[in-house]
Amino acid sequence: MVILTFCSHSIHWLLLNGSYLFQDLYIHVGWPLYWKYGHAFEAFKIIVTNPDTVLNTLTREVKEIGPDGQEVTKVVPALSEEVKDSLIKNMRRRMTPQPLKIRADIEMKCFQFDGVLHIKDAMRKAEAAGNDDCPVKIKLVSPPLYVLATQTLDKEQGIAVLNRAIIACTEAIEQHKGKLGVKEAPRAVSVTLTFNT
């Protein structure tokens, strides 16, 4: 219920803040999206990536006096192009997903000759396990504690990448008789539902 309340507040805020025609927006955009998608927030998520599939289906009826003096009803788009562009721009700015920070805490030791160099090599192997969408960074907290971290939009991908980084780091350090222990498994540390302002 809290999420629906938050979503409803967000919808109201986006419709109210983006335009001077907020009552018309509710009548011709907001409520039809609720009826069609169950909640306007679901439609807004689609609008961020593909606005025409949702907004071009919305229409309204306008009554005009025809040339013969009779009242004629026309079906026109619910939004003018300038209001549509303003609404899309506002939604894209405010509803852009925020990247999640994924983190794992490890303890790494190597008491062999050149152990520090072996630990650095293992750290490089862990960072190499990342990719463009999900780069891995490893930082020293205080010996022997290290933190592996990444930022991504996909939580499962981030956890999988950090798990691969831990495996690569473990294999590299164990080749030199070192040890790696996972203190805290990969987890999301910044799970937030926010809107950019």
mmCIF file of C-alpha atoms in Angstrom:
data_model
loop_
_atom_site.group_PDB
_atom_site.id
_atom_site.type_symbol
_atom_site.label_atom_id
_atom_site.label_comp_id
_atom_site.label_asym_id
_atom_site.label_seq_id
_atom_site.Cartn_x
_atom_site.Cartn_y
_atom_site.Cartn_z
ATOM 1 C CA MET A 1 0.000 0.000 0.000
ATOM 2 C CA VAL A 2 2.913 2.333 0.749
ATOM 3 C CA ILE A 3 4.294 1.855 -2.769
ATOM 4 C CA LEU A 4 0.906 2.617 -4.348
ATOM 5 C CA THR A 5 0.595 5.733 -2.198
ATOM 6 C CA PHE A 6 4.089 6.815 -3.242
ATOM 7 C CA CYS A 7 3.294 6.091 -6.892
ATOM 8 C CA SER A 8 0.008 8.004 -6.696
ATOM 9 C CA HIS A 9 1.780 10.981 -5.148
ATOM 10 C CA SER A 10 4.387 10.818 -7.917
ATOM 11 C CA ILE A 11 1.731 10.743 -10.627
ATOM 12 C CA HIS A 12 -0.064 13.722 -9.095
ATOM 13 C CA TRP A 13 3.213 15.608 -8.764
ATOM 14 C CA LEU A 14 4.259 14.923 -12.370
ATOM 15 C CA LEU A 15 0.886 15.916 -13.777
ATOM 16 C CA LEU A 16 0.519 18.981 -11.566
ATOM 17 C CA ASN A 17 4.079 20.251 -11.814
ATOM 18 C CA GLY A 18 4.533 19.771 -15.543
ATOM 19 C CA SER A 19 1.632 21.741 -16.933
ATOM 20 C CA TYR A 20 -0.842 24.561 -16.476
ATOM 21 C CA LEU A 21 -3.732 22.325 -17.642
ATOM 22 C CA PHE A 22 -3.621 19.907 -14.751
ATOM 23 C CA GLN A 23 -7.398 19.272 -14.576
ATOM 24 C CA ASP A 24 -7.476 18.486 -18.306
ATOM 25 C CA LEU A 25 -4.444 16.253 -17.882
ATOM 26 C CA TYR A 26 -6.205 14.238 -15.186
ATOM 27 C CA ILE A 27 -9.402 13.909 -17.228
ATOM 28 C CA HIS A 28 -7.774 13.066 -20.568
ATOM 29 C CA VAL A 29 -4.478 11.440 -19.512
ATOM 30 C CA GLY A 30 -4.298 10.454 -15.840
ATOM 31 C CA TRP A 31 -7.600 8.626 -15.387
ATOM 32 C CA PRO A 32 -7.520 6.820 -18.764
ATOM 33 C CA LEU A 33 -4.039 5.534 -17.890
ATOM 34 C CA TYR A 34 -5.343 4.273 -14.530
ATOM 35 C CA TRP A 35 -8.172 2.424 -16.299
ATOM 36 C CA LYS A 36 -5.950 0.935 -19.001
ATOM 37 C CA TYR A 37 -2.827 0.033 -16.968
ATOM 38 C CA GLY A 38 -4.235 -0.466 -13.466
ATOM 39 C CA HIS A 39 -2.078 2.394 -12.219
ATOM 40 C CA ALA A 40 -0.760 5.396 -14.110
ATOM 41 C CA PHE A 41 2.701 4.756 -12.667
ATOM 42 C CA GLU A 42 2.978 1.606 -14.829
ATOM 43 C CA ALA A 43 2.126 3.657 -17.917
ATOM 44 C CA PHE A 44 4.606 6.364 -16.912
ATOM 45 C CA LYS A 45 7.398 3.770 -16.745
ATOM 46 C CA ILE A 46 6.584 2.827 -20.352
ATOM 47 C CA ILE A 47 6.380 6.490 -21.397
ATOM 48 C CA VAL A 48 9.966 7.070 -20.202
ATOM 49 C CA THR A 49 11.295 4.591 -22.781
ATOM 50 C CA ASN A 50 8.618 4.611 -25.498
ATOM 51 C CA PRO A 51 6.210 7.554 -25.146
ATOM 52 C CA ASP A 52 4.328 7.217 -28.441
ATOM 53 C CA THR A 53 2.950 3.743 -27.664
ATOM 54 C CA VAL A 54 1.066 5.134 -24.674
ATOM 55 C CA LEU A 55 0.377 8.788 -25.439
ATOM 56 C CA ASN A 56 -0.733 8.387 -29.064
ATOM 57 C CA THR A 57 -3.597 6.129 -27.958
ATOM 58 C CA LEU A 58 -5.103 8.857 -25.762
ATOM 59 C CA THR A 59 -7.846 10.911 -27.411
ATOM 60 C CA ARG A 60 -10.634 13.265 -26.418
ATOM 61 C CA GLU A 61 -13.829 14.492 -28.010
ATOM 62 C CA VAL A 62 -14.200 18.134 -29.016
ATOM 63 C CA LYS A 63 -17.551 19.643 -30.004
ATOM 64 C CA GLU A 64 -17.533 22.238 -32.756
ATOM 65 C CA ILE A 65 -20.099 24.008 -34.860
ATOM 66 C CA GLY A 66 -19.945 22.739 -38.439
ATOM 67 C CA PRO A 67 -20.397 24.846 -41.590
ATOM 68 C CA ASP A 68 -24.102 23.971 -41.680
ATOM 69 C CA GLY A 69 -24.645 25.232 -38.107
ATOM 70 C CA GLN A 70 -24.919 21.740 -36.614
ATOM 71 C CA GLU A 71 -22.840 20.632 -33.652
ATOM 72 C CA VAL A 72 -20.115 18.184 -34.749
ATOM 73 C CA THR A 73 -18.054 15.982 -32.440
ATOM 74 C CA LYS A 74 -14.405 15.433 -33.424
ATOM 75 C CA VAL A 75 -11.936 12.984 -31.898
ATOM 76 C CA VAL A 76 -8.535 14.662 -31.413
ATOM 77 C CA PRO A 77 -5.330 13.725 -29.563
ATOM 78 C CA ALA A 78 -5.615 14.261 -25.804
ATOM 79 C CA LEU A 79 -2.401 16.303 -25.702
ATOM 80 C CA SER A 80 -1.055 19.060 -27.887
ATOM 81 C CA GLU A 81 2.493 18.497 -29.113
ATOM 82 C CA GLU A 82 3.973 21.127 -26.777
ATOM 83 C CA VAL A 83 2.211 19.705 -23.691
ATOM 84 C CA LYS A 84 3.170 16.161 -24.751
ATOM 85 C CA ASP A 85 6.838 17.158 -25.176
ATOM 86 C CA SER A 86 6.846 18.965 -21.832
ATOM 87 C CA LEU A 87 5.278 15.979 -20.066
ATOM 88 C CA ILE A 88 7.724 13.502 -21.638
ATOM 89 C CA LYS A 89 10.707 15.715 -20.801
ATOM 90 C CA ASN A 90 9.518 16.076 -17.192
ATOM 91 C CA MET A 91 8.928 12.322 -16.827
ATOM 92 C CA ARG A 92 12.301 11.383 -18.296
ATOM 93 C CA ARG A 93 14.079 13.804 -15.986
ATOM 94 C CA ARG A 94 12.275 12.690 -12.834
ATOM 95 C CA MET A 95 11.746 8.980 -13.447
ATOM 96 C CA THR A 96 15.191 7.981 -14.638
ATOM 97 C CA PRO A 97 16.210 4.930 -12.618
ATOM 98 C CA GLN A 98 19.044 5.435 -10.169
ATOM 99 C CA PRO A 99 21.932 2.941 -10.155
ATOM 100 C CA LEU A 100 22.190 0.588 -7.203
ATOM 101 C CA LYS A 101 25.420 0.235 -5.302
ATOM 102 C CA ILE A 102 26.325 -3.412 -4.760
ATOM 103 C CA ARG A 103 29.007 -4.250 -2.214
ATOM 104 C CA ALA A 104 30.849 -7.256 -0.789
ATOM 105 C CA ASP A 105 33.311 -7.324 2.110
ATOM 106 C CA ILE A 106 36.248 -9.733 1.981
ATOM 107 C CA GLU A 107 39.322 -10.554 4.025
ATOM 108 C CA MET A 108 42.445 -11.365 2.005
ATOM 109 C CA LYS A 109 45.835 -12.510 3.348
ATOM 110 C CA CYS A 110 49.056 -13.735 1.798
ATOM 111 C CA PHE A 111 52.109 -14.362 3.999
ATOM 112 C CA GLN A 112 54.376 -15.587 1.191
ATOM 113 C CA PHE A 113 57.385 -13.655 -0.060
ATOM 114 C CA ASP A 114 56.027 -10.714 -2.127
ATOM 115 C CA GLY A 115 52.596 -11.267 -0.568
ATOM 116 C CA VAL A 116 51.641 -7.639 -1.124
ATOM 117 C CA LEU A 117 52.335 -7.983 -4.844
ATOM 118 C CA HIS A 118 50.240 -11.170 -4.973
ATOM 119 C CA ILE A 119 47.365 -9.367 -3.238
ATOM 120 C CA LYS A 120 47.609 -6.495 -5.750
ATOM 121 C CA ASP A 121 47.535 -9.014 -8.605
ATOM 122 C CA ALA A 122 44.443 -10.681 -7.110
ATOM 123 C CA MET A 123 42.811 -7.246 -6.807
ATOM 124 C CA ARG A 124 43.489 -6.587 -10.506
ATOM 125 C CA LYS A 125 41.914 -9.957 -11.403
ATOM 126 C CA ALA A 126 38.815 -9.016 -9.387
ATOM 127 C CA GLU A 127 38.514 -5.681 -11.182
ATOM 128 C CA ALA A 128 38.965 -7.427 -14.553
ATOM 129 C CA ALA A 129 35.848 -9.539 -13.796
ATOM 130 C CA GLY A 130 33.700 -6.432 -14.243
ATOM 131 C CA ASN A 131 32.276 -5.167 -17.525
ATOM 132 C CA ASP A 132 31.205 -1.839 -19.032
ATOM 133 C CA ASP A 133 27.713 -2.004 -17.522
ATOM 134 C CA CYS A 134 28.963 -3.171 -14.159
ATOM 135 C CA PRO A 135 32.584 -2.133 -13.406
ATOM 136 C CA VAL A 136 34.148 -3.631 -10.276
ATOM 137 C CA LYS A 137 36.260 -1.558 -7.896
ATOM 138 C CA ILE A 138 38.159 -3.025 -4.963
ATOM 139 C CA LYS A 139 39.390 -0.868 -2.107
ATOM 140 C CA LEU A 140 41.438 -1.490 0.990
ATOM 141 C CA VAL A 141 39.572 -0.734 4.222
ATOM 142 C CA SER A 142 42.367 -1.807 6.556
ATOM 143 C CA PRO A 143 44.540 -4.876 6.111
ATOM 144 C CA PRO A 144 43.272 -7.567 5.632
ATOM 145 C CA LEU A 145 39.778 -6.118 4.938
ATOM 146 C CA TYR A 146 38.777 -5.110 1.395
ATOM 147 C CA VAL A 147 35.539 -3.934 -0.200
ATOM 148 C CA LEU A 148 34.414 -4.920 -3.692
ATOM 149 C CA ALA A 149 31.828 -2.512 -5.102
ATOM 150 C CA THR A 150 29.949 -1.813 -8.293
ATOM 151 C CA GLN A 151 27.065 0.355 -9.477
ATOM 152 C CA THR A 152 24.403 -0.937 -11.824
ATOM 153 C CA LEU A 153 20.718 -0.649 -12.689
ATOM 154 C CA ASP A 154 20.261 -4.442 -12.506
ATOM 155 C CA LYS A 155 20.669 -5.817 -8.984
ATOM 156 C CA GLU A 156 21.003 -9.471 -10.053
ATOM 157 C CA GLN A 157 23.667 -8.635 -12.621
ATOM 158 C CA GLY A 158 25.633 -6.628 -10.053
ATOM 159 C CA ILE A 159 25.560 -9.458 -7.512
ATOM 160 C CA ALA A 160 26.581 -11.994 -10.188
ATOM 161 C CA VAL A 161 29.498 -9.806 -11.325
ATOM 162 C CA LEU A 162 30.745 -9.365 -7.750
ATOM 163 C CA ASN A 163 30.494 -13.125 -7.176
ATOM 164 C CA ARG A 164 32.617 -13.702 -10.304
ATOM 165 C CA ALA A 165 35.095 -11.085 -9.052
ATOM 166 C CA ILE A 166 35.366 -12.867 -5.689
ATOM 167 C CA ILE A 167 35.997 -16.194 -7.456
ATOM 168 C CA ALA A 168 38.674 -14.630 -9.698
ATOM 169 C CA CYS A 169 40.329 -12.973 -6.692
ATOM 170 C CA THR A 170 40.192 -16.236 -4.689
ATOM 171 C CA GLU A 171 41.793 -18.252 -7.502
ATOM 172 C CA ALA A 172 44.550 -15.672 -7.963
ATOM 173 C CA ILE A 173 45.461 -15.430 -4.263
ATOM 174 C CA GLU A 174 45.274 -19.197 -3.638
ATOM 175 C CA GLN A 175 47.869 -19.772 -6.395
ATOM 176 C CA HIS A 176 50.323 -18.059 -4.039
ATOM 177 C CA LYS A 177 49.101 -19.852 -0.885
ATOM 178 C CA GLY A 178 47.057 -16.889 0.251
ATOM 179 C CA LYS A 179 43.561 -16.982 1.693
ATOM 180 C CA LEU A 180 40.394 -15.096 0.915
ATOM 181 C CA GLY A 181 37.351 -15.156 3.152
ATOM 182 C CA VAL A 182 34.012 -13.528 2.402
ATOM 183 C CA LYS A 183 32.937 -11.465 5.411
ATOM 184 C CA GLU A 184 29.710 -10.227 3.795
ATOM 185 C CA ALA A 185 28.350 -11.612 0.523
ATOM 186 C CA PRO A 186 27.442 -9.234 -2.316
ATOM 187 C CA ARG A 187 24.345 -7.184 -1.460
ATOM 188 C CA ALA A 188 22.606 -3.988 -2.495
ATOM 189 C CA VAL A 189 23.447 -1.156 -0.116
ATOM 190 C CA SER A 190 21.427 1.624 -1.740
ATOM 191 C CA VAL A 191 18.014 0.249 -2.661
ATOM 192 C CA THR A 192 16.009 3.426 -3.100
ATOM 193 C CA LEU A 193 13.035 4.474 -5.164
ATOM 194 C CA THR A 194 13.814 8.086 -5.935
ATOM 195 C CA PHE A 195 12.949 10.668 -8.531
ATOM 196 C CA ASN A 196 15.430 13.182 -9.850
ATOM 197 C CA THR A 197 14.478 16.756 -9.117
#
